[in-house]
mmCIF file of N, CA and C in Angstrom:
data_model
loop_
_atom_site.group_PDB
_atom_site.id
_atom_site.type_symbol
_atom_site.label_atom_id
_atom_site.label_comp_id
_atom_site.label_asym_id
_atom_site.label_seq_id
_atom_site.Cartn_x
_atom_site.Cartn_y
_atom_site.Cartn_z
ATOM 1 N N MET A 1 1.494 0.341 -25.089
ATOM 2 C CA MET A 1 0.728 0.359 -23.930
ATOM 3 C C MET A 1 -0.479 -0.381 -23.835
ATOM 4 N N LEU A 2 -1.157 -0.299 -23.026
ATOM 5 C CA LEU A 2 -2.528 -1.228 -22.957
ATOM 6 C C LEU A 2 -3.729 -0.337 -22.812
ATOM 7 N N ILE A 3 -5.107 -0.798 -23.000
ATOM 8 C CA ILE A 3 -5.764 -0.493 -22.952
ATOM 9 C C ILE A 3 -6.515 -0.158 -21.683
ATOM 10 N N ASN A 4 -7.282 0.833 -20.682
ATOM 11 C CA ASN A 4 -8.000 0.962 -19.545
ATOM 12 C C ASN A 4 -6.668 0.551 -18.427
ATOM 13 N N ILE A 5 -5.553 0.721 -18.437
ATOM 14 C CA ILE A 5 -4.887 1.139 -17.463
ATOM 15 C C ILE A 5 -4.648 1.867 -16.790
ATOM 16 N N ASP A 6 -4.002 1.860 -15.997
ATOM 17 C CA ASP A 6 -3.688 3.231 -15.452
ATOM 18 C C ASP A 6 -2.440 3.457 -15.745
ATOM 19 N N PRO A 7 -1.183 4.620 -16.519
ATOM 20 C CA PRO A 7 -0.524 4.868 -16.778
ATOM 21 C C PRO A 7 -0.048 5.230 -15.887
ATOM 22 N N LEU A 8 -0.054 5.034 -14.839
ATOM 23 C CA LEU A 8 1.277 5.005 -13.228
ATOM 24 C C LEU A 8 1.703 3.712 -12.353
ATOM 25 N N LEU A 9 0.522 2.734 -13.376
ATOM 26 C CA LEU A 9 1.321 1.362 -13.229
ATOM 27 C C LEU A 9 2.574 0.736 -14.088
ATOM 28 N N SER A 10 3.369 0.627 -13.939
ATOM 29 C CA SER A 10 4.881 0.858 -14.704
ATOM 30 C C SER A 10 4.436 -0.473 -14.646
ATOM 31 N N PRO A 11 5.537 -1.298 -15.611
ATOM 32 C CA PRO A 11 5.094 -2.384 -15.899
ATOM 33 C C PRO A 11 6.086 -3.484 -15.300
ATOM 34 N N GLU A 12 7.025 -2.636 -14.149
ATOM 35 C CA GLU A 12 7.736 -3.745 -13.123
ATOM 36 C C GLU A 12 6.476 -3.280 -12.082
ATOM 37 N N LEU A 13 5.860 -2.717 -11.341
ATOM 38 C CA LEU A 13 4.685 -2.646 -10.840
ATOM 39 C C LEU A 13 3.483 -4.073 -10.942
ATOM 40 N N LEU A 14 3.087 -3.884 -12.118
ATOM 41 C CA LEU A 14 2.414 -4.928 -12.938
ATOM 42 C C LEU A 14 2.480 -5.898 -13.179
ATOM 43 N N HIS A 15 3.805 -6.042 -13.389
ATOM 44 C CA HIS A 15 4.486 -7.715 -12.810
ATOM 45 C C HIS A 15 4.568 -7.962 -11.370
ATOM 46 N N ALA A 16 4.209 -7.323 -10.373
ATOM 47 C CA ALA A 16 4.631 -8.276 -8.926
ATOM 48 C C ALA A 16 2.792 -7.614 -9.331
ATOM 49 N N LEU A 17 2.155 -6.799 -9.559
ATOM 50 C CA LEU A 17 0.503 -7.482 -9.456
ATOM 51 C C LEU A 17 -0.340 -8.281 -9.764
ATOM 52 N N ARG A 18 0.565 -8.720 -10.725
ATOM 53 C CA ARG A 18 -0.059 -9.868 -11.155
ATOM 54 C C ARG A 18 0.773 -11.219 -10.687
ATOM 55 N N ALA A 19 2.124 -10.661 -9.923
ATOM 56 C CA ALA A 19 3.010 -12.450 -9.408
ATOM 57 C C ALA A 19 2.305 -12.362 -8.144
ATOM 58 N N MET A 20 1.792 -11.853 -7.081
ATOM 59 C CA MET A 20 0.866 -11.531 -5.745
ATOM 60 C C MET A 20 -0.032 -12.921 -5.960
ATOM 61 N N GLY A 21 -0.547 -13.573 -5.487
ATOM 62 C CA GLY A 21 -1.060 -14.451 -4.489
ATOM 63 C C GLY A 21 -2.265 -14.092 -3.964
ATOM 64 N N HIS A 22 -3.305 -14.901 -3.968
ATOM 65 C CA HIS A 22 -3.894 -14.595 -2.834
ATOM 66 C C HIS A 22 -4.055 -14.029 -1.476
ATOM 67 N N GLY A 23 -3.680 -13.315 -0.784
ATOM 68 C CA GLY A 23 -3.214 -13.312 0.637
ATOM 69 C C GLY A 23 -2.129 -12.694 0.741
ATOM 70 N N ASP A 24 -1.007 -12.300 -0.574
ATOM 71 C CA ASP A 24 -0.149 -11.423 0.037
ATOM 72 C C ASP A 24 -0.331 -10.176 -0.291
ATOM 73 N N GLU A 25 0.498 -9.763 0.373
ATOM 74 C CA GLU A 25 0.671 -8.115 1.006
ATOM 75 C C GLU A 25 1.725 -7.848 -0.246
ATOM 76 N N ILE A 26 1.158 -5.871 -0.366
ATOM 77 C CA ILE A 26 2.194 -4.549 -0.848
ATOM 78 C C ILE A 26 2.009 -3.813 -0.119
ATOM 79 N N ALA A 27 2.942 -3.458 0.131
ATOM 80 C CA ALA A 27 3.119 -1.523 0.939
ATOM 81 C C ALA A 27 3.342 -0.441 -0.239
ATOM 82 N N LEU A 28 2.289 0.444 -0.256
ATOM 83 C CA LEU A 28 2.875 1.474 -0.749
ATOM 84 C C LEU A 28 3.062 2.798 0.167
ATOM 85 N N VAL A 29 4.383 3.500 0.203
ATOM 86 C CA VAL A 29 5.084 4.418 0.829
ATOM 87 C C VAL A 29 5.501 5.652 0.295
ATOM 88 N N ASP A 30 5.653 6.526 1.644
ATOM 89 C CA ASP A 30 6.229 7.694 1.512
ATOM 90 C C ASP A 30 7.474 8.035 1.403
ATOM 91 N N ALA A 31 8.030 8.927 0.595
ATOM 92 C CA ALA A 31 9.250 8.854 0.543
ATOM 93 C C ALA A 31 10.627 9.418 1.547
ATOM 94 N N ASN A 32 9.481 9.234 3.196
ATOM 95 C CA ASN A 32 10.580 8.983 4.023
ATOM 96 C C ASN A 32 10.970 8.153 4.833
ATOM 97 N N PHE A 33 9.992 6.587 4.200
ATOM 98 C CA PHE A 33 9.738 5.287 4.307
ATOM 99 C C PHE A 33 11.619 4.593 4.026
ATOM 100 N N PRO A 34 11.946 3.486 4.889
ATOM 101 C CA PRO A 34 13.132 3.092 5.049
ATOM 102 C C PRO A 34 13.092 2.115 3.496
ATOM 103 N N GLY A 35 12.623 2.197 2.526
ATOM 104 C CA GLY A 35 12.082 1.145 1.679
ATOM 105 C C GLY A 35 13.588 0.554 1.482
ATOM 106 N N THR A 36 14.531 1.187 0.487
ATOM 107 C CA THR A 36 15.641 0.619 0.402
ATOM 108 C C THR A 36 16.063 -0.543 1.495
ATOM 109 N N SER A 37 16.215 -0.646 2.564
ATOM 110 C CA SER A 37 16.402 -1.347 3.994
ATOM 111 C C SER A 37 15.454 -2.526 4.007
ATOM 112 N N ASN A 38 14.584 -2.215 3.793
ATOM 113 C CA ASN A 38 12.914 -3.054 4.574
ATOM 114 C C ASN A 38 12.344 -3.444 3.508
ATOM 115 N N ALA A 39 12.635 -3.941 1.622
ATOM 116 C CA ALA A 39 12.243 -4.026 0.808
ATOM 117 C C ALA A 39 12.454 -5.608 0.398
ATOM 118 N N GLN A 40 11.925 -6.824 0.189
ATOM 119 C CA GLN A 40 11.599 -7.933 -0.525
ATOM 120 C C GLN A 40 12.352 -7.361 -2.156
ATOM 121 N N ARG A 41 11.375 -6.698 -2.582
ATOM 122 C CA ARG A 41 11.285 -5.719 -3.868
ATOM 123 C C ARG A 41 10.658 -4.223 -3.721
ATOM 124 N N LEU A 42 11.472 -3.640 -4.164
ATOM 125 C CA LEU A 42 11.283 -2.446 -3.593
ATOM 126 C C LEU A 42 10.966 -1.795 -5.298
ATOM 127 N N ILE A 43 9.939 -0.691 -5.594
ATOM 128 C CA ILE A 43 9.898 -0.506 -6.877
ATOM 129 C C ILE A 43 9.416 1.055 -6.251
ATOM 130 N N ARG A 44 9.995 2.385 -7.418
ATOM 131 C CA ARG A 44 10.193 3.321 -7.232
ATOM 132 C C ARG A 44 9.135 4.067 -8.224
ATOM 133 N N LEU A 45 7.940 4.752 -7.645
ATOM 134 C CA LEU A 45 6.953 5.791 -8.313
ATOM 135 C C LEU A 45 7.655 7.336 -7.718
ATOM 136 N N ASP A 46 8.570 7.654 -7.696
ATOM 137 C CA ASP A 46 9.321 9.005 -7.230
ATOM 138 C C ASP A 46 8.344 9.860 -8.243
ATOM 139 N N GLY A 47 8.152 10.648 -7.879
ATOM 140 C CA GLY A 47 7.325 11.928 -8.510
ATOM 141 C C GLY A 47 5.476 11.619 -8.642
ATOM 142 N N VAL A 48 5.153 10.374 -7.747
ATOM 143 C CA VAL A 48 3.657 10.429 -7.904
ATOM 144 C C VAL A 48 3.427 10.039 -6.277
ATOM 145 N N THR A 49 2.240 10.928 -5.842
ATOM 146 C CA THR A 49 1.634 10.622 -5.046
ATOM 147 C C THR A 49 1.213 9.145 -4.294
ATOM 148 N N ILE A 50 1.143 9.455 -2.930
ATOM 149 C CA ILE A 50 0.282 8.294 -2.552
ATOM 150 C C ILE A 50 -1.219 7.300 -2.798
ATOM 151 N N THR A 51 -1.626 8.779 -3.255
ATOM 152 C CA THR A 51 -3.032 9.085 -3.599
ATOM 153 C C THR A 51 -3.059 8.543 -4.599
ATOM 154 N N ASP A 52 -2.431 8.939 -5.916
ATOM 155 C CA ASP A 52 -2.563 8.629 -7.266
ATOM 156 C C ASP A 52 -2.258 7.052 -7.053
ATOM 157 N N ALA A 53 -1.011 6.823 -6.494
ATOM 158 C CA ALA A 53 -0.216 5.264 -6.698
ATOM 159 C C ALA A 53 -1.712 4.571 -5.930
ATOM 160 N N ALA A 54 -2.040 4.813 -4.822
ATOM 161 C CA ALA A 54 -2.920 4.512 -4.618
ATOM 162 C C ALA A 54 -4.359 3.534 -5.203
ATOM 163 N N SER A 55 -4.867 4.645 -5.906
ATOM 164 C CA SER A 55 -5.477 5.175 -6.791
ATOM 165 C C SER A 55 -5.856 3.852 -8.451
ATOM 166 N N ALA A 56 -4.402 3.917 -8.224
ATOM 167 C CA ALA A 56 -3.886 3.505 -9.728
ATOM 168 C C ALA A 56 -4.260 1.479 -9.196
ATOM 169 N N VAL A 57 -3.275 1.497 -8.043
ATOM 170 C CA VAL A 57 -2.811 -0.406 -7.415
ATOM 171 C C VAL A 57 -4.297 -0.826 -7.652
ATOM 172 N N LEU A 58 -5.533 0.457 -6.623
ATOM 173 C CA LEU A 58 -6.507 -0.667 -6.169
ATOM 174 C C LEU A 58 -7.781 -0.130 -7.612
ATOM 175 N N SER A 59 -6.997 -0.044 -8.542
ATOM 176 C CA SER A 59 -7.848 -0.501 -9.869
ATOM 177 C C SER A 59 -7.567 -1.479 -10.583
ATOM 178 N N VAL A 60 -7.165 -2.362 -10.061
ATOM 179 C CA VAL A 60 -6.447 -3.344 -10.832
ATOM 180 C C VAL A 60 -6.591 -4.620 -9.242
ATOM 181 N N LEU A 61 -6.055 -4.467 -8.584
ATOM 182 C CA LEU A 61 -6.016 -4.895 -7.224
ATOM 183 C C LEU A 61 -7.457 -5.042 -6.121
ATOM 184 N N PRO A 62 -7.625 -6.368 -6.182
ATOM 185 C CA PRO A 62 -8.916 -6.786 -5.043
ATOM 186 C C PRO A 62 -8.347 -6.841 -4.275
ATOM 187 N N LEU A 63 -9.072 -6.640 -3.063
ATOM 188 C CA LEU A 63 -8.672 -7.263 -1.323
ATOM 189 C C LEU A 63 -9.192 -7.958 -1.066
ATOM 190 N N ASP A 64 -8.671 -8.111 -0.236
ATOM 191 C CA ASP A 64 -8.634 -9.601 0.403
ATOM 192 C C ASP A 64 -10.597 -9.863 1.321
ATOM 193 N N GLU A 65 -11.293 -10.491 0.919
ATOM 194 C CA GLU A 65 -12.759 -10.691 1.655
ATOM 195 C C GLU A 65 -12.615 -11.609 2.934
ATOM 196 N N PHE A 66 -11.403 -12.045 3.023
ATOM 197 C CA PHE A 66 -11.843 -13.381 3.776
ATOM 198 C C PHE A 66 -10.588 -13.068 5.053
ATOM 199 N N VAL A 67 -10.178 -12.031 5.127
ATOM 200 C CA VAL A 67 -9.930 -11.633 6.590
ATOM 201 C C VAL A 67 -11.012 -10.120 7.254
ATOM 202 N N ASP A 68 -10.692 -10.131 8.104
ATOM 203 C CA ASP A 68 -11.229 -9.059 9.080
ATOM 204 C C ASP A 68 -10.777 -7.198 7.995
ATOM 205 N N VAL A 69 -9.667 -7.457 8.343
ATOM 206 C CA VAL A 69 -8.662 -6.316 8.043
ATOM 207 C C VAL A 69 -7.824 -6.341 6.932
ATOM 208 N N PRO A 70 -8.299 -6.389 5.540
ATOM 209 C CA PRO A 70 -7.272 -6.256 4.456
ATOM 210 C C PRO A 70 -6.155 -5.126 4.741
ATOM 211 N N VAL A 71 -6.482 -3.895 4.565
ATOM 212 C CA VAL A 71 -6.278 -3.257 5.135
ATOM 213 C C VAL A 71 -5.374 -2.436 5.805
ATOM 214 N N PHE A 72 -4.137 -1.811 6.020
ATOM 215 C CA PHE A 72 -3.644 -0.916 7.746
ATOM 216 C C PHE A 72 -2.588 0.028 6.862
ATOM 217 N N THR A 73 -2.386 1.828 7.732
ATOM 218 C CA THR A 73 -2.339 2.338 7.457
ATOM 219 C C THR A 73 -1.253 2.611 9.375
ATOM 220 N N MET A 74 -0.391 3.685 9.069
ATOM 221 C CA MET A 74 0.972 3.542 10.023
ATOM 222 C C MET A 74 0.487 4.729 10.923
ATOM 223 N N GLU A 75 0.302 3.788 12.305
ATOM 224 C CA GLU A 75 -0.326 5.202 13.523
ATOM 225 C C GLU A 75 0.970 6.322 13.453
ATOM 226 N N VAL A 76 0.519 7.258 14.175
ATOM 227 C CA VAL A 76 0.794 8.541 14.368
ATOM 228 C C VAL A 76 1.951 8.650 15.560
ATOM 229 N N VAL A 77 3.037 8.310 15.535
ATOM 230 C CA VAL A 77 4.046 8.394 17.176
ATOM 231 C C VAL A 77 3.453 8.892 17.828
ATOM 232 N N GLY A 78 2.641 8.690 19.533
ATOM 233 C CA GLY A 78 2.701 9.167 20.265
ATOM 234 C C GLY A 78 1.472 9.716 20.455
ATOM 235 N N ASN A 79 0.926 9.400 19.241
ATOM 236 C CA ASN A 79 -1.339 9.611 19.439
ATOM 237 C C ASN A 79 -1.280 8.814 17.881
ATOM 238 N N PRO A 80 -1.270 7.654 17.895
ATOM 239 C CA PRO A 80 -2.530 6.816 17.774
ATOM 240 C C PRO A 80 -3.711 6.365 16.835
ATOM 241 N N ASP A 81 -4.178 8.199 17.446
ATOM 242 C CA ASP A 81 -5.773 8.073 17.419
ATOM 243 C C ASP A 81 -5.667 9.036 16.455
ATOM 244 N N GLU A 82 -4.583 9.741 16.021
ATOM 245 C CA GLU A 82 -4.836 11.212 15.349
ATOM 246 C C GLU A 82 -4.407 10.522 13.934
ATOM 247 N N VAL A 83 -5.648 11.443 12.925
ATOM 248 C CA VAL A 83 -5.754 10.740 11.662
ATOM 249 C C VAL A 83 -5.288 11.688 10.468
ATOM 250 N N PRO A 84 -3.688 11.559 9.990
ATOM 251 C CA PRO A 84 -3.268 12.565 9.534
ATOM 252 C C PRO A 84 -3.697 12.708 7.628
ATOM 253 N N PRO A 85 -3.617 13.605 7.803
ATOM 254 C CA PRO A 85 -4.124 14.095 6.059
ATOM 255 C C PRO A 85 -4.504 13.367 4.790
ATOM 256 N N ALA A 86 -2.781 12.487 4.552
ATOM 257 C CA ALA A 86 -2.244 11.920 4.283
ATOM 258 C C ALA A 86 -3.590 10.367 4.160
ATOM 259 N N VAL A 87 -3.527 10.314 5.543
ATOM 260 C CA VAL A 87 -3.861 9.099 6.165
ATOM 261 C C VAL A 87 -5.601 8.907 6.091
ATOM 262 N N ALA A 88 -6.616 10.174 5.803
ATOM 263 C CA ALA A 88 -8.033 10.411 5.447
ATOM 264 C C ALA A 88 -8.158 10.224 4.531
ATOM 265 N N ASP A 89 -6.991 10.594 3.393
ATOM 266 C CA ASP A 89 -7.263 10.044 2.013
ATOM 267 C C ASP A 89 -7.342 8.709 1.459
ATOM 268 N N LEU A 90 -6.461 7.796 1.236
ATOM 269 C CA LEU A 90 -6.127 6.832 1.399
ATOM 270 C C LEU A 90 -7.165 5.945 2.191
ATOM 271 N N ARG A 91 -7.815 6.335 3.359
ATOM 272 C CA ARG A 91 -9.076 5.349 3.732
ATOM 273 C C ARG A 91 -10.104 5.863 2.774
ATOM 274 N N ALA A 92 -10.330 7.008 2.104
ATOM 275 C CA ALA A 92 -11.428 7.934 1.561
ATOM 276 C C ALA A 92 -11.585 7.072 -0.303
ATOM 277 N N ILE A 93 -9.870 6.616 -0.669
ATOM 278 C CA ILE A 93 -9.679 5.730 -1.644
ATOM 279 C C ILE A 93 -10.354 4.420 -1.633
ATOM 280 N N VAL A 94 -9.779 4.149 -0.527
ATOM 281 C CA VAL A 94 -10.312 2.530 -0.371
ATOM 282 C C VAL A 94 -12.008 2.220 0.363
ATOM 283 N N GLY A 95 -12.582 3.426 0.607
ATOM 284 C CA GLY A 95 -14.068 3.862 0.882
ATOM 285 C C GLY A 95 -14.475 2.279 1.367
ATOM 286 N N ASP A 96 -15.467 1.569 1.050
ATOM 287 C CA ASP A 96 -16.602 0.738 2.022
ATOM 288 C C ASP A 96 -16.081 -0.614 0.799
ATOM 289 N N ARG A 97 -14.613 -0.770 0.157
ATOM 290 C CA ARG A 97 -14.014 -2.267 -0.099
ATOM 291 C C ARG A 97 -14.080 -3.005 0.716
ATOM 292 N N ALA A 98 -13.107 -2.002 1.935
ATOM 293 C CA ALA A 98 -13.088 -3.111 3.112
ATOM 294 C C ALA A 98 -12.097 -2.181 4.377
ATOM 295 N N ALA A 99 -12.102 -2.784 5.735
ATOM 296 C CA ALA A 99 -12.281 -2.053 6.553
ATOM 297 C C ALA A 99 -10.703 -2.093 6.955
ATOM 298 N N CYS A 100 -9.453 -0.330 6.908
ATOM 299 C CA CYS A 100 -8.924 -0.302 7.320
ATOM 300 C C CYS A 100 -8.557 -0.450 9.024
ATOM 301 N N GLY A 101 -7.261 -0.905 9.030
ATOM 302 C CA GLY A 101 -6.526 -1.083 10.283
ATOM 303 C C GLY A 101 -6.125 -0.285 10.220
ATOM 304 N N THR A 102 -4.780 0.136 11.871
ATOM 305 C CA THR A 102 -3.694 0.659 11.733
ATOM 306 C C THR A 102 -2.696 -0.097 12.165
ATOM 307 N N LEU A 103 -0.879 0.378 12.645
ATOM 308 C CA LEU A 103 -0.265 -0.368 12.882
ATOM 309 C C LEU A 103 1.029 0.658 13.634
ATOM 310 N N GLU A 104 1.031 0.115 14.922
ATOM 311 C CA GLU A 104 2.041 1.040 15.752
ATOM 312 C C GLU A 104 3.850 1.106 14.685
ATOM 313 N N ARG A 105 4.434 2.196 14.373
ATOM 314 C CA ARG A 105 5.141 2.654 13.437
ATOM 315 C C ARG A 105 6.557 0.791 13.202
ATOM 316 N N HIS A 106 6.903 0.774 14.483
ATOM 317 C CA HIS A 106 7.955 -0.352 14.150
ATOM 318 C C HIS A 106 7.071 -1.680 14.077
ATOM 319 N N ALA A 107 5.767 -1.822 14.154
ATOM 320 C CA ALA A 107 4.965 -3.075 13.670
ATOM 321 C C ALA A 107 4.904 -2.954 12.430
ATOM 322 N N PHE A 108 4.166 -1.362 11.798
ATOM 323 C CA PHE A 108 4.071 -0.896 10.012
ATOM 324 C C PHE A 108 5.650 -1.795 9.359
ATOM 325 N N TYR A 109 6.377 -1.639 10.360
ATOM 326 C CA TYR A 109 8.433 -1.634 9.473
ATOM 327 C C TYR A 109 8.168 -3.437 9.159
ATOM 328 N N ALA A 110 7.988 -4.018 10.470
ATOM 329 C CA ALA A 110 8.445 -4.975 10.499
ATOM 330 C C ALA A 110 7.134 -6.182 9.197
ATOM 331 N N ARG A 111 6.005 -5.334 9.440
ATOM 332 C CA ARG A 111 5.171 -5.892 8.403
ATOM 333 C C ARG A 111 5.212 -5.597 6.561
ATOM 334 N N ALA A 112 5.807 -4.673 6.679
ATOM 335 C CA ALA A 112 6.370 -3.946 5.496
ATOM 336 C C ALA A 112 7.356 -4.900 5.268
ATOM 337 N N ARG A 113 7.946 -5.518 5.726
ATOM 338 C CA ARG A 113 9.235 -6.349 5.221
ATOM 339 C C ARG A 113 8.734 -7.434 5.274
ATOM 340 N N THR A 114 7.767 -7.844 5.377
ATOM 341 C CA THR A 114 7.597 -8.853 4.623
ATOM 342 C C THR A 114 6.213 -9.145 3.577
ATOM 343 N N CYS A 115 6.276 -8.364 3.290
ATOM 344 C CA CYS A 115 4.642 -7.724 2.052
ATOM 345 C C CYS A 115 6.075 -8.182 0.377
ATOM 346 N N PHE A 116 5.028 -8.912 -0.324
ATOM 347 C CA PHE A 116 5.887 -9.261 -1.194
ATOM 348 C C PHE A 116 6.681 -8.150 -1.944
ATOM 349 N N ALA A 117 6.307 -6.766 -2.100
ATOM 350 C CA ALA A 117 7.074 -5.986 -2.609
ATOM 351 C C ALA A 117 6.630 -4.212 -1.858
ATOM 352 N N ILE A 118 7.412 -3.025 -1.897
ATOM 353 C CA ILE A 118 6.679 -2.265 -1.078
ATOM 354 C C ILE A 118 7.261 -0.963 -2.660
ATOM 355 N N VAL A 119 6.541 0.046 -2.168
ATOM 356 C CA VAL A 119 6.149 0.793 -3.271
ATOM 357 C C VAL A 119 6.708 2.277 -2.766
ATOM 358 N N GLN A 120 7.670 3.013 -3.439
ATOM 359 C CA GLN A 120 7.972 4.204 -2.392
ATOM 360 C C GLN A 120 7.735 4.665 -3.727
ATOM 361 N N THR A 121 6.960 5.635 -3.482
ATOM 362 C CA THR A 121 6.289 6.772 -4.009
ATOM 363 C C THR A 121 7.187 8.435 -3.979
ATOM 364 N N GLY A 122 6.599 9.489 -4.146
ATOM 365 C CA GLY A 122 7.421 10.488 -3.822
ATOM 366 C C GLY A 122 6.629 11.316 -2.961
ATOM 367 N N GLU A 123 5.368 10.857 -2.104
ATOM 368 C CA GLU A 123 4.818 11.255 -0.991
ATOM 369 C C GLU A 123 5.995 11.791 -0.393
ATOM 370 N N THR A 124 5.163 13.273 -0.266
ATOM 371 C CA THR A 124 6.054 13.591 1.247
ATOM 372 C C THR A 124 5.157 14.240 2.503
ATOM 373 N N ARG A 125 4.453 13.880 2.734
ATOM 374 C CA ARG A 125 3.033 13.920 3.775
ATOM 375 C C ARG A 125 3.470 13.239 4.224
ATOM 376 N N LEU A 126 3.332 12.976 6.117
ATOM 377 C CA LEU A 126 3.949 12.361 6.830
ATOM 378 C C LEU A 126 3.362 10.914 7.006
ATOM 379 N N TYR A 127 3.742 10.267 7.278
ATOM 380 C CA TYR A 127 2.456 8.993 7.550
ATOM 381 C C TYR A 127 1.787 8.277 6.114
ATOM 382 N N ALA A 128 1.897 8.710 5.514
ATOM 383 C CA ALA A 128 1.533 8.481 4.501
ATOM 384 C C ALA A 128 1.855 6.934 3.689
ATOM 385 N N ASN A 129 1.241 6.271 4.692
ATOM 386 C CA ASN A 129 1.947 4.795 4.136
ATOM 387 C C ASN A 129 0.901 3.611 4.640
ATOM 388 N N ILE A 130 0.852 2.432 4.193
ATOM 389 C CA ILE A 130 -0.997 2.118 3.798
ATOM 390 C C ILE A 130 -0.097 0.817 3.327
ATOM 391 N N ILE A 131 -0.871 -0.701 3.651
ATOM 392 C CA ILE A 131 -0.151 -1.379 3.492
ATOM 393 C C ILE A 131 -2.087 -2.404 2.445
ATOM 394 N N LEU A 132 -2.077 -3.421 1.806
ATOM 395 C CA LEU A 132 -2.764 -3.859 1.381
ATOM 396 C C LEU A 132 -2.805 -5.073 0.803
ATOM 397 N N LYS A 133 -3.630 -5.946 1.482
ATOM 398 C CA LYS A 133 -4.142 -7.128 0.890
ATOM 399 C C LYS A 133 -4.602 -7.750 0.009
ATOM 400 N N LYS A 134 -3.795 -8.643 -0.898
ATOM 401 C CA LYS A 134 -4.444 -8.649 -2.241
ATOM 402 C C LYS A 134 -5.737 -9.973 -2.390
ATOM 403 N N GLY A 135 -6.838 -9.959 -2.373
ATOM 404 C CA GLY A 135 -7.986 -10.820 -2.888
ATOM 405 C C GLY A 135 -7.796 -11.780 -3.456
ATOM 406 N N VAL A 136 -8.646 -12.635 -3.607
ATOM 407 C CA VAL A 136 -9.481 -13.374 -5.236
ATOM 408 C C VAL A 136 -9.440 -12.613 -6.220
ATOM 409 N N VAL A 137 -9.109 -12.681 -7.112
ATOM 410 C CA VAL A 137 -9.524 -12.447 -8.966
ATOM 411 C C VAL A 137 -10.652 -12.759 -9.219
ATOM 412 N N ARG A 138 -11.309 -12.456 -9.496
ATOM 413 C CA ARG A 138 -12.943 -13.922 -9.648
ATOM 414 C C ARG A 138 -13.043 -13.303 -11.345
ATOM 415 N N SER A 139 -12.723 -14.546 -11.859
ATOM 416 C CA SER A 139 -14.006 -14.564 -13.305
ATOM 417 C C SER A 139 -15.190 -13.731 -13.227
#
């Protein structure tokens, strides 16, 4: 056990977050995402919502301040301006810490394949996928 660490941050996830360097990206994805076939490292958080996972990760992960958009969500196929409820919730969690961009579905898959890790949650809401770019940890 550790003090002040969200219990959703499993040992495997904490290791990945700590091993990431500035500019590395991590994808938090829903239960429908093809995680196993796209991940360099797949970390499972079955039974955990995307919003709980994002809140836990962002409690320890700084976002990159040196890029204009360090956060990306997946666009709705055929309606890129639509904001699904899960995406609205993720944007609220990110808040004013960083700008959120969007990526077309296949562009999101391609970018997720380059991420340091993919964290597959048990989220069942559609389009509940987000990529976070790690920033500098300041002392």
